[in-house]
PDB file of C-alpha atoms and ligand atoms in Angstrom:
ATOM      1  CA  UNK F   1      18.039-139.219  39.755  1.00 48.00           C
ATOM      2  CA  UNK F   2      19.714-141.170  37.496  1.00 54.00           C
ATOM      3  CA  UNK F   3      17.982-144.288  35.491  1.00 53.00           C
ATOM      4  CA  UNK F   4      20.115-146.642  36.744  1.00 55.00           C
ATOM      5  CA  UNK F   5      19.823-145.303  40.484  1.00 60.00           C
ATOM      6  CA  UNK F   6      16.171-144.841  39.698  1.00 61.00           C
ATOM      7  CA  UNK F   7      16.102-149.067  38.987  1.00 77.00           C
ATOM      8  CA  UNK F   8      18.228-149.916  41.301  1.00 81.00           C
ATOM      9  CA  UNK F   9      15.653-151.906  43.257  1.00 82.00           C
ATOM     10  CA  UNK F  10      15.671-154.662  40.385  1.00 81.00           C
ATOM     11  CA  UNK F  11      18.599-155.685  41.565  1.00 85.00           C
ATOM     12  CA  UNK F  12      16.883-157.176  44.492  1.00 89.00           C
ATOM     13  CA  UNK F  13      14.141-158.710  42.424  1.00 88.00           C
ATOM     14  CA  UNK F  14      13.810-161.655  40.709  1.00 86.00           C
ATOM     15  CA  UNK F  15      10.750-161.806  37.561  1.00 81.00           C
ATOM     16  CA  UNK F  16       8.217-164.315  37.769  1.00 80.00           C
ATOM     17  CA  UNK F  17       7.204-164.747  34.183  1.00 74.00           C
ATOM     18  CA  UNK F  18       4.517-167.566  35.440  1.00 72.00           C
ATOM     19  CA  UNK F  19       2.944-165.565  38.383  1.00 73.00           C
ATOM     20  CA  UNK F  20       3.587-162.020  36.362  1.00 77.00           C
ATOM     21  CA  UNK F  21       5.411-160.753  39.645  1.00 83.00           C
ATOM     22  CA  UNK F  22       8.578-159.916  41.200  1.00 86.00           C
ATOM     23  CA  UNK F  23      10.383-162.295  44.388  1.00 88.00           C
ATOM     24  CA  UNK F  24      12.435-160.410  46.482  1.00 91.00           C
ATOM     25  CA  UNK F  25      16.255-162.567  46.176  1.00 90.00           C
ATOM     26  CA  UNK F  26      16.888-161.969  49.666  1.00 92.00           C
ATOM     27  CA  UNK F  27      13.140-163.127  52.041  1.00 93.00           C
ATOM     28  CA  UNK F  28      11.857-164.885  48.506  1.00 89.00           C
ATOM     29  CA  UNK F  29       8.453-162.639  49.189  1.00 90.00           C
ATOM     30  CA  UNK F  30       6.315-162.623  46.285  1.00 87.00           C
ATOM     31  CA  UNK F  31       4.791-159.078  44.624  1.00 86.00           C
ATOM     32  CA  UNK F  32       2.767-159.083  42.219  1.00 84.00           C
ATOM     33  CA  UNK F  33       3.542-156.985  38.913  1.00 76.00           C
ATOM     34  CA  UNK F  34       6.595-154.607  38.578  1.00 75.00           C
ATOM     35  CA  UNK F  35       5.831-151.624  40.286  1.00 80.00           C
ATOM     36  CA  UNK F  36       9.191-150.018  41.642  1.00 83.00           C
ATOM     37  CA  UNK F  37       7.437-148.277  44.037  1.00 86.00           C
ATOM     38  CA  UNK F  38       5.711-151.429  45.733  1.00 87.00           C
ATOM     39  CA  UNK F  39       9.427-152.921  45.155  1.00 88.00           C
ATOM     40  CA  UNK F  40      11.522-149.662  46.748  1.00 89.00           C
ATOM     41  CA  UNK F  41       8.985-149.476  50.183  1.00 91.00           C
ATOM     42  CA  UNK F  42       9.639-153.083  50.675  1.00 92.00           C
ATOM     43  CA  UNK F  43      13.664-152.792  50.454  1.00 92.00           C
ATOM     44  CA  UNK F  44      13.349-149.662  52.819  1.00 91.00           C
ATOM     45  CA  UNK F  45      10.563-151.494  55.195  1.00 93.00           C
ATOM     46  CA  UNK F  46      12.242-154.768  55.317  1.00 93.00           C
ATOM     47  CA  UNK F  47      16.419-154.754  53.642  1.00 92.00           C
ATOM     48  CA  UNK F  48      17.514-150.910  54.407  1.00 92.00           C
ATOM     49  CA  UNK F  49      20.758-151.694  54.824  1.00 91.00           C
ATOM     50  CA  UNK F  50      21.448-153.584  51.891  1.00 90.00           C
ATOM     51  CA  UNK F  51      19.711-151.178  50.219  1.00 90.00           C
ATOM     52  CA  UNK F  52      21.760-148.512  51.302  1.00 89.00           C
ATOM     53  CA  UNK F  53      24.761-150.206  50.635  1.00 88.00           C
ATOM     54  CA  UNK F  54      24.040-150.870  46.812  1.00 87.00           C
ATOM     55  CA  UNK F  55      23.149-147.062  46.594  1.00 85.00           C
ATOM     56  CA  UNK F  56      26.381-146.153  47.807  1.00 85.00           C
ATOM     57  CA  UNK F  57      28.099-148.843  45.688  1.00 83.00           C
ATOM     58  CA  UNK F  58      26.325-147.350  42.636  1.00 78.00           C
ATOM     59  CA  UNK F  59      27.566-143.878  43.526  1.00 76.00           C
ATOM     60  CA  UNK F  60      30.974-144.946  43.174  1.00 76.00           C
ATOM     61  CA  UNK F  61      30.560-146.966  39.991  1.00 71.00           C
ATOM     62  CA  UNK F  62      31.771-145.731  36.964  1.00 62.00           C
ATOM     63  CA  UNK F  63      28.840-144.455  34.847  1.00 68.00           C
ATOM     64  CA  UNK F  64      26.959-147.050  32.859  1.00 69.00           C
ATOM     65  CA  UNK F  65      25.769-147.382  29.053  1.00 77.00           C
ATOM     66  CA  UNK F  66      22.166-144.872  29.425  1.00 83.00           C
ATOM     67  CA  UNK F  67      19.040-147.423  29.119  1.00 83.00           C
ATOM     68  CA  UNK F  68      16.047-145.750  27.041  1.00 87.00           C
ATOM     69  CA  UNK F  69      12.778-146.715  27.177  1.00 87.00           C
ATOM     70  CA  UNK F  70      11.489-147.948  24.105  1.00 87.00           C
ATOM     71  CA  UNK F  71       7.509-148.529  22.268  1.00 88.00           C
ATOM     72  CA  UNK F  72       6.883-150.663  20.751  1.00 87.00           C
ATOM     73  CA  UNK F  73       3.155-152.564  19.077  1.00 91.00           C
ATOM     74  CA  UNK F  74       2.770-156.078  19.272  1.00 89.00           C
ATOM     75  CA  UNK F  75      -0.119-158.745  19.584  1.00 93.00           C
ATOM     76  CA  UNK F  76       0.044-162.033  21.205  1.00 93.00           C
ATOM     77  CA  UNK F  77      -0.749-164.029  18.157  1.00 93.00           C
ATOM     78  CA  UNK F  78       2.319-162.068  16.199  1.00 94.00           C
ATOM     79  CA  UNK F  79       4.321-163.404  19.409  1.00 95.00           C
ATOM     80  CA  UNK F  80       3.205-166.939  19.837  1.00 95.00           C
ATOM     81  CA  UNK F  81       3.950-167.002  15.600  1.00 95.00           C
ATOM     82  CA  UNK F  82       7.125-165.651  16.180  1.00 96.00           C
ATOM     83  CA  UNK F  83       8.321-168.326  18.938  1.00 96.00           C
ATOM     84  CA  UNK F  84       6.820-171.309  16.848  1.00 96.00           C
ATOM     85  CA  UNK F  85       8.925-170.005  13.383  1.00 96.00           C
ATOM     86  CA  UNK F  86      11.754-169.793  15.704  1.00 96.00           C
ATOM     87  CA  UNK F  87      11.488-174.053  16.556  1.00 96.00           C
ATOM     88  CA  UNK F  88      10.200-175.085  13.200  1.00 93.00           C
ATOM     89  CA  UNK F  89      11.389-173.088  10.472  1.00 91.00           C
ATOM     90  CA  UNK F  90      14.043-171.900  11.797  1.00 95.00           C
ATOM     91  CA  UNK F  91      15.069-175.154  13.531  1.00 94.00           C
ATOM     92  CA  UNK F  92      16.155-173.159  16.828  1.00 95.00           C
ATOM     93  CA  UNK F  93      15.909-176.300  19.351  1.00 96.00           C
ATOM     94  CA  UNK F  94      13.609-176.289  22.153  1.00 95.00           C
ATOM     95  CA  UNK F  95      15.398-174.946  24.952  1.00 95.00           C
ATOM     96  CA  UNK F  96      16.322-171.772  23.391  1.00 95.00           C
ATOM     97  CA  UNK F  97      12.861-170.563  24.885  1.00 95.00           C
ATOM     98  CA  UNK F  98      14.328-171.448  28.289  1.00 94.00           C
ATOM     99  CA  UNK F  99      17.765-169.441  28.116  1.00 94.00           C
ATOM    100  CA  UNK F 100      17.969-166.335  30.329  1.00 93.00           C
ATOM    101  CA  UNK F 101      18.633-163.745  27.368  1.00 93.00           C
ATOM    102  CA  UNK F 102      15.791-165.139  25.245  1.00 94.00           C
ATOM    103  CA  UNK F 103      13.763-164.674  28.756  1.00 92.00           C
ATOM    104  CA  UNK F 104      15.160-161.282  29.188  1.00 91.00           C
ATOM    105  CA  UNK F 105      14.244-159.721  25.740  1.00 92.00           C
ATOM    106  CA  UNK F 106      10.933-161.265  26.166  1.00 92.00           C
ATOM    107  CA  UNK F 107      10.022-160.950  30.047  1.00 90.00           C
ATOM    108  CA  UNK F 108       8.678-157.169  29.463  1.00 89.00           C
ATOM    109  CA  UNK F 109       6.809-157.854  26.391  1.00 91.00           C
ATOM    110  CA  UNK F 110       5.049-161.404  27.764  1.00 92.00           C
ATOM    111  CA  UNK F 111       4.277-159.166  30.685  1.00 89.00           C
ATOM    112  CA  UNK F 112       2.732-156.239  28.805  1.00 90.00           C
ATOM    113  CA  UNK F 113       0.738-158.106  26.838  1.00 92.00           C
ATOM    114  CA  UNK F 114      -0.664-159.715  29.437  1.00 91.00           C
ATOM    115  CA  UNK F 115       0.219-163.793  28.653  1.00 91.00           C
ATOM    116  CA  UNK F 116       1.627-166.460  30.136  1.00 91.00           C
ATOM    117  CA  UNK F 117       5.493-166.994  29.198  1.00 92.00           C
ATOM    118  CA  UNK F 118       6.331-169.354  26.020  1.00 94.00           C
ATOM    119  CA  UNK F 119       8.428-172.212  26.873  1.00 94.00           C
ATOM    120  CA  UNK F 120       9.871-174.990  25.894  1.00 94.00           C
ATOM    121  CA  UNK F 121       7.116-176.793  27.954  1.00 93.00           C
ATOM    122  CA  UNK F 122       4.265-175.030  26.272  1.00 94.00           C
ATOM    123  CA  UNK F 123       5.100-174.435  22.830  1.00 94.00           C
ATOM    124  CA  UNK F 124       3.892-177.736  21.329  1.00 94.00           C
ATOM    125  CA  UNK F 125       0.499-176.025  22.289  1.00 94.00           C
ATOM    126  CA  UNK F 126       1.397-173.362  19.887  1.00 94.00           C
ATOM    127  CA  UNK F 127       2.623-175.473  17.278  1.00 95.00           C
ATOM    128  CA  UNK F 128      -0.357-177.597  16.604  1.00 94.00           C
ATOM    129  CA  UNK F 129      -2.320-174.535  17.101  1.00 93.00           C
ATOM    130  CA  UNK F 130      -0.460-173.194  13.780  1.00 93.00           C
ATOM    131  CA  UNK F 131      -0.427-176.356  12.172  1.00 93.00           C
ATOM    132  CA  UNK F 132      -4.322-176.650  12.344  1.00 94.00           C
ATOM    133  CA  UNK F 133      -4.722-172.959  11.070  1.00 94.00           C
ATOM    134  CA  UNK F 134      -2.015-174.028   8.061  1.00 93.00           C
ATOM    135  CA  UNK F 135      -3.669-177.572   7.549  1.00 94.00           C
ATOM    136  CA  UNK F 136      -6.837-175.594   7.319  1.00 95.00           C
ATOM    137  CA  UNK F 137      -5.744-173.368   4.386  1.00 94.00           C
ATOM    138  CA  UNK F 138      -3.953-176.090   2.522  1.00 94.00           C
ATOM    139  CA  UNK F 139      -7.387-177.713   2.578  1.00 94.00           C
ATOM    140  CA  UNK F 140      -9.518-174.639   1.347  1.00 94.00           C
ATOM    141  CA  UNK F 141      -6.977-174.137  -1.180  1.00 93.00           C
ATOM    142  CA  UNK F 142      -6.549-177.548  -2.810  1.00 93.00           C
ATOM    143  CA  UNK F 143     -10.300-178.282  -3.129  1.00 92.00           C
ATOM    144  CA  UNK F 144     -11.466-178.615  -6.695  1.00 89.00           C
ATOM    145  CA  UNK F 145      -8.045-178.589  -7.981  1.00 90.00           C
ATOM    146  CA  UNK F 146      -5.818-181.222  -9.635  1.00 91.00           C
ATOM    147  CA  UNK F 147      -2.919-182.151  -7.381  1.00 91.00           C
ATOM    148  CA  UNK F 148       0.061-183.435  -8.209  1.00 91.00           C
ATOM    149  CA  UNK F 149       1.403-186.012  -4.933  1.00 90.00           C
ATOM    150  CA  UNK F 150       5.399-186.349  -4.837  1.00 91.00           C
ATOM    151  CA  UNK F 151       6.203-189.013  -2.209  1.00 89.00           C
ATOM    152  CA  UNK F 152       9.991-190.533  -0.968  1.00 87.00           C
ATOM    153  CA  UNK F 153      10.868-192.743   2.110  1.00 88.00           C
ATOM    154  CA  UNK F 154      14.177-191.864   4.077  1.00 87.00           C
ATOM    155  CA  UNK F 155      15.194-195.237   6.137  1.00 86.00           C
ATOM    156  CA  UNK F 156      18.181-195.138   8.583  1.00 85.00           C
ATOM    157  CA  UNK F 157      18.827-197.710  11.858  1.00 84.00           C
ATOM    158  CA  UNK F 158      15.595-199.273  11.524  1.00 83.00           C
ATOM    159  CA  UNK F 159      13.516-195.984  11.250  1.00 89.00           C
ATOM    160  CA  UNK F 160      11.391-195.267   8.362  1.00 90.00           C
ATOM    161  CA  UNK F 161      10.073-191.527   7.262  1.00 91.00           C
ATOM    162  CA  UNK F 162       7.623-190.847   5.039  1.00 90.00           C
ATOM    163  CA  UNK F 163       7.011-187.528   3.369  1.00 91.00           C
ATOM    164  CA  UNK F 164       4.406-186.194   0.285  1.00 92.00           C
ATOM    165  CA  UNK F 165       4.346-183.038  -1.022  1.00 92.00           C
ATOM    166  CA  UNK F 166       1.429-182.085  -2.823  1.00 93.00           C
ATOM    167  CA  UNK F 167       1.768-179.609  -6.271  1.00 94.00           C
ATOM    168  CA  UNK F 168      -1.637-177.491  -7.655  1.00 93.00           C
ATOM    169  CA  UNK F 169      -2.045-174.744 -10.244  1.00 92.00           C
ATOM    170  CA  UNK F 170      -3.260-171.428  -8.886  1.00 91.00           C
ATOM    171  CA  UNK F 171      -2.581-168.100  -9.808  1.00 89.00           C
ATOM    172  CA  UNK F 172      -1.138-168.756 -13.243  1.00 90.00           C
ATOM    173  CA  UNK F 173       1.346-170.351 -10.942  1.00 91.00           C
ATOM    174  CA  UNK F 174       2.151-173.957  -9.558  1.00 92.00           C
ATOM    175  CA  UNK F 175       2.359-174.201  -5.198  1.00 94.00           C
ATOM    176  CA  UNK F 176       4.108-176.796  -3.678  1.00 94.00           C
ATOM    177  CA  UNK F 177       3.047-177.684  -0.240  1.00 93.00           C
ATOM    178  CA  UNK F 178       4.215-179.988   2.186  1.00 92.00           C
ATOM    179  CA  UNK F 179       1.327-182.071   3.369  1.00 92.00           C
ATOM    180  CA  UNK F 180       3.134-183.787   5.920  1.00 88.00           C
ATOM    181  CA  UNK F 181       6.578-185.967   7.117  1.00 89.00           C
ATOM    182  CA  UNK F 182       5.668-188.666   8.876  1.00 90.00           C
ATOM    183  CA  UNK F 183       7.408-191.986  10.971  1.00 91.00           C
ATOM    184  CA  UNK F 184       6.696-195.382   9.979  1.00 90.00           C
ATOM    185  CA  UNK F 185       5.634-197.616  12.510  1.00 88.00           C
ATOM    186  CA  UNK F 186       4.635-201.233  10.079  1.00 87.00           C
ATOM    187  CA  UNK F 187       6.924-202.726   7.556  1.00 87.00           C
ATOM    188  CA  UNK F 188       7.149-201.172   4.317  1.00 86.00           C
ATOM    189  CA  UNK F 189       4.929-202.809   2.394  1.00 89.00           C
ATOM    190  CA  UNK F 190       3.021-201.571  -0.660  1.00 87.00           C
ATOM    191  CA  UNK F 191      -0.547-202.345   1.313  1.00 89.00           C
ATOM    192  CA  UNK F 192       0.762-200.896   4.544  1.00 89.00           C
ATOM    193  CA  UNK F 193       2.016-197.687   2.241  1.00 90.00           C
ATOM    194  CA  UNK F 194      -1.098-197.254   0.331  1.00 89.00           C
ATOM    195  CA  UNK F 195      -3.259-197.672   4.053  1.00 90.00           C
ATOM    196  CA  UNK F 196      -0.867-194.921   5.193  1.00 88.00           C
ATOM    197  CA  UNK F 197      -1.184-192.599   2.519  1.00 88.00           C
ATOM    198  CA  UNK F 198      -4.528-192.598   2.540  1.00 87.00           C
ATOM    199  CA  UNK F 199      -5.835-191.992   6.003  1.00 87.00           C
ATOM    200  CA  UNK F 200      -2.987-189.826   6.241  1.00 85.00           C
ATOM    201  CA  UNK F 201      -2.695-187.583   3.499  1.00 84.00           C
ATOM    202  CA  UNK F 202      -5.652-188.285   1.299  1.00 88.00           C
ATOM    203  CA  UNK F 203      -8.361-189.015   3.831  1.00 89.00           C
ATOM    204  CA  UNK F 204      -7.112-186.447   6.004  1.00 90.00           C
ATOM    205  CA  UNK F 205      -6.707-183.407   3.784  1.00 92.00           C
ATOM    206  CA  UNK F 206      -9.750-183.654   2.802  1.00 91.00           C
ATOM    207  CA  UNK F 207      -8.772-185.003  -1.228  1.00 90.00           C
ATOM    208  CA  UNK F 208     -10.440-187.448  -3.275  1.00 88.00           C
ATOM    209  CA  UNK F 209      -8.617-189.611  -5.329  1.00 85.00           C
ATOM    210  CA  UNK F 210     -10.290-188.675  -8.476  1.00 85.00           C
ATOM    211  CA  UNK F 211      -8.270-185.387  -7.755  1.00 88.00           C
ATOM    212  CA  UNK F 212      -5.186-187.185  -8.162  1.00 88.00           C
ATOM    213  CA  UNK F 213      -3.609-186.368 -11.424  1.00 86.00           C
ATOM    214  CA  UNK F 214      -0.100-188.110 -10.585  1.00 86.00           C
ATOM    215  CA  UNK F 215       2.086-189.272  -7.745  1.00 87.00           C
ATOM    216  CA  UNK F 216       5.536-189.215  -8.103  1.00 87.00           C
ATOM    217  CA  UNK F 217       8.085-191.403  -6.450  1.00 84.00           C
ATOM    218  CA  UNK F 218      11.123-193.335  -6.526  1.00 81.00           C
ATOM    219  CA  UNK F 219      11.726-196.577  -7.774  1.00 77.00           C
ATOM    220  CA  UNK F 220      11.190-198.873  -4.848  1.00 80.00           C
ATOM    221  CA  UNK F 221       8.553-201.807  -5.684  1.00 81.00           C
ATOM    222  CA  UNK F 222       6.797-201.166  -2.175  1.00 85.00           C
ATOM    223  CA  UNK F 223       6.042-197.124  -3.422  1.00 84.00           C
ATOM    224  CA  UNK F 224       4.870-198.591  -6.851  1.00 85.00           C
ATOM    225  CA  UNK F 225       2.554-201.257  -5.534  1.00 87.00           C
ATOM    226  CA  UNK F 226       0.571-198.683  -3.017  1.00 86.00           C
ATOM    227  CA  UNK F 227       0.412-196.338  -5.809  1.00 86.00           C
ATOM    228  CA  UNK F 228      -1.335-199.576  -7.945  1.00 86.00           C
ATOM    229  CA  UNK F 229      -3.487-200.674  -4.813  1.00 87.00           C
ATOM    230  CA  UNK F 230      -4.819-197.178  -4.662  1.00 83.00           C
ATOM    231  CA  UNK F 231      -5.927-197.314  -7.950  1.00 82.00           C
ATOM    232  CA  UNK F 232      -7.201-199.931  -7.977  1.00 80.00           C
ATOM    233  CA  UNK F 233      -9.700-199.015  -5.706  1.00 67.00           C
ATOM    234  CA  UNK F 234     -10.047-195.102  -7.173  1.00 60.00           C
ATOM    235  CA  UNK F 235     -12.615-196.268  -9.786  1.00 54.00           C
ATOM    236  CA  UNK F 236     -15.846-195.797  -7.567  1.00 51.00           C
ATOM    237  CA  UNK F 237     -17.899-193.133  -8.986  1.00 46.00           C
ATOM    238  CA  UNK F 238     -17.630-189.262  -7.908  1.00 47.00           C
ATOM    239  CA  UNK F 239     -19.981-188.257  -4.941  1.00 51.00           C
ATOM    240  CA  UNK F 240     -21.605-184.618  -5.187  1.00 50.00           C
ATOM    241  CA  UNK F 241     -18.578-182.369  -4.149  1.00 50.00           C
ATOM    242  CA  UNK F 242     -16.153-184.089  -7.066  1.00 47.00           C
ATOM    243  CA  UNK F 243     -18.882-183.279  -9.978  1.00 49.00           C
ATOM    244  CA  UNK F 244     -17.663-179.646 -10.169  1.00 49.00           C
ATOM    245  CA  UNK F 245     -14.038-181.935 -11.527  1.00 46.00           C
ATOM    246  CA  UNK F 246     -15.141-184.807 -13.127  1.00 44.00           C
ATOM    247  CA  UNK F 247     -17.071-182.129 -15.742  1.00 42.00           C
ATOM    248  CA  UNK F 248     -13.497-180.244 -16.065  1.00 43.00           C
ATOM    249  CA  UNK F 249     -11.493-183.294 -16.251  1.00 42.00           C
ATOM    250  CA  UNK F 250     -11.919-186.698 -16.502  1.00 41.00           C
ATOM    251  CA  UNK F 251      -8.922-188.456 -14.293  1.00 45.00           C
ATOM    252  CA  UNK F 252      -9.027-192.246 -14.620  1.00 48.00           C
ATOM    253  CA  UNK F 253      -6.316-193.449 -12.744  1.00 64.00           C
ATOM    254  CA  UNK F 254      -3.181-191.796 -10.843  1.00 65.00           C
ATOM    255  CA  UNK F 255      -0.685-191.506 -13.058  1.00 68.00           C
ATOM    256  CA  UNK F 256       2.780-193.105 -11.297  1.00 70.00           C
ATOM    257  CA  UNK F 257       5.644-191.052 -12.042  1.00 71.00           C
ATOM    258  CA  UNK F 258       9.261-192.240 -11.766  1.00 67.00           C
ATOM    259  CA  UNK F 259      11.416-189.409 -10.151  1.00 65.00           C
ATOM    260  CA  UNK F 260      14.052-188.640 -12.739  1.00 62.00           C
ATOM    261  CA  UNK F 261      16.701-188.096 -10.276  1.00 63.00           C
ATOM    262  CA  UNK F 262      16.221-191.258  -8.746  1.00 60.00           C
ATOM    263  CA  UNK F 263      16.378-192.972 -11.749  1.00 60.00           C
ATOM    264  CA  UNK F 264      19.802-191.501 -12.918  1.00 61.00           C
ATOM    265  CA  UNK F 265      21.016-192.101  -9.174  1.00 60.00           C
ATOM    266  CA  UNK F 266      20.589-195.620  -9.769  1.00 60.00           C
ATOM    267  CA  UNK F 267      22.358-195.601 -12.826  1.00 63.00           C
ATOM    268  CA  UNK F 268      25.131-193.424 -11.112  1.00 64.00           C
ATOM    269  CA  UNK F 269      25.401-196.289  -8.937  1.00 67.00           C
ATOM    270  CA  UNK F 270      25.193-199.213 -11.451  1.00 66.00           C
ATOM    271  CA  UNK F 271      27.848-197.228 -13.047  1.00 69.00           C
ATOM    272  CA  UNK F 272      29.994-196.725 -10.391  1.00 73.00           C
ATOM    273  CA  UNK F 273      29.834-200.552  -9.371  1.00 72.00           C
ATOM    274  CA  UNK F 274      30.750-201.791 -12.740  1.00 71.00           C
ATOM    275  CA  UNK F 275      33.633-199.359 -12.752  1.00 73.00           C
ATOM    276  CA  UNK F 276      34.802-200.920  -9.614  1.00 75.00           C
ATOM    277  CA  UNK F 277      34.583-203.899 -10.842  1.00 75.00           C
ATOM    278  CA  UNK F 278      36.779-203.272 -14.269  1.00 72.00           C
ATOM    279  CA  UNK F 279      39.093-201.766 -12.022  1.00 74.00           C
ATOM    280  CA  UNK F 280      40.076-204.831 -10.040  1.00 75.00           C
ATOM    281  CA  UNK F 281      39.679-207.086 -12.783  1.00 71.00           C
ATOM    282  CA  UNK F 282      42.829-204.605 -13.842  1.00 73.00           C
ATOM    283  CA  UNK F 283      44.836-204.799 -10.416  1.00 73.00           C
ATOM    284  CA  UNK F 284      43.565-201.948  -8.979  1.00 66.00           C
ATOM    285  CA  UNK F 285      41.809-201.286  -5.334  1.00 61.00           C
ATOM    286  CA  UNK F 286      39.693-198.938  -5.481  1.00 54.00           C
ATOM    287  CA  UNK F 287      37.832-197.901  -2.006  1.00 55.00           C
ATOM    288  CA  UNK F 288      34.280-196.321  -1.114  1.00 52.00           C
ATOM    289  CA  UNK F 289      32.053-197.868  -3.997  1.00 49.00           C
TER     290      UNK F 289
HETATM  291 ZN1  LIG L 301      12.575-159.007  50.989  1.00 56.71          ZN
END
């Protein structure tokens, strides 16, 4: 018998990634599993005709591409990684996870290895499962070490983003990491900033400001004044786990660092202004600065 004859009963089957079963299209019966067997005595039982007639129809069908079945060696955690890469690093939106062929390659593999279906409803779950195991090893490998924070604010309509990178020498190497990119929900003030930064990135990764070496920004008086309220209260002594540094290095203060390519942007732009001026002054009209 041919493959395709021999599967023939899918055709009357539905897969129930949820329930791990099969529903018959035309009485909506459930079965659990895949088992053509269970599928074929049901179509012969209960739909012979229709059966029969598909049979018949495949008989005169011109021949089809020849399926093979193939091995292959997962685990669920190298599954569940591979979904969440697909929404965050590779920015594939949501609802990819929820498209037929995405459901097709993955129906057979879900169902071998015995878990539930990843959706676009479930794989948040994943997500902040990673992002503990990441936020975890960030941690473990920052402590003790110098870090270097690089922080910028994107606003547009009324929304504010912060993000900070964090820089540290390891490996005869330096890593950048992304710490986090978070919204803004008070006014931009330096206090506000400094409060966020904090609880948020200090607090919460597990750093102590004496760890600090530098934290670069842009220009923007808010960014300046949390980096000064910080230090200004960064000069209380080191408890027990910060000894191991303080005897390496002595860190006063966070050093604020001007980013370089903000600075020249705002030249660029002083530039560009003044240019625009001299230009009318001359009779021209010149558009976009
Ligand atoms: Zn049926």
């Amino acid at each position: 018998m041919s493959r395709k004859k021999h599967n023939i009963q899918r055709n009357f089957f539905d897969c129930v990634l949820e329930r791990n079963g099969s529903v018959c299209k035309i009485c909506r019966r459930v079965f659990k599993g895949n088992y053509l067997t269970n599928l074929k005595r049901h179509l012969i039982e209960e739909h012979k005709s229709q059966y029969e007639s598909e049979l018949r129809g495949l008989e005169r069908s011109e021949p089809v591409e020849k399926k093979k079945k193939v091995s292959v060696t997962f685990g669920s955690n190298e599954v569940k990684d591979a979904c969440v890469q697909l929404v965050t690093t590779e920015k594939m939106p949501f609802a990819l996870l929820d498209t037929e062929p995405f459901k097709k390659l993955t129906c057979q593999i879900f169902s071998g290895l015995n878990m539930g279906p990843i959706t676009s409803r479930n794989i948040m779950e994943h997500v902040a499962e990673k992002y503990k195991t990441v936020k975890a090893s960030i941690i473990k490998a920052m402590t003790h070490k110098l870090i270097s924070l690089k922080l910028d604010i994107a606003s547009r309509h009324s929304r504010g983003i912060l993000g900070v990178n964090a820089q540290y020498y390891e490996d005869n190497s330096i890593k950048v990491v992304t710490l986090a990119i978070i919204e803004l929900n008070k006014k931009h003030t330096g206090a506000n900033l400094s409060a966020e930064i904090e609880s948020t990135f200090i607090e919460d990764f597990s750093l102590t400001k004496s760890q600090i070496y530098s934290v670069t920004s842009d220009n923007g008086g808010n960014i300046i004044k949390s980096i000064e309220i910080l230090n200004e209260d960064s000069d209380d002594s080191a408890d027990d786990d910060e000894e191991e540094l303080e005897t390496q290095v002595n860190v006063c203060s966070m050093a604020s660092v001007k980013c370089a390519a903000h600075t020249q942007l705002v030249q660029v732009m002083l530039f560009l202004r003044r240019l625009a001026s001299w230009l009318k002054l001359c009779g021209h009209q010149p558009t976009g600065l």
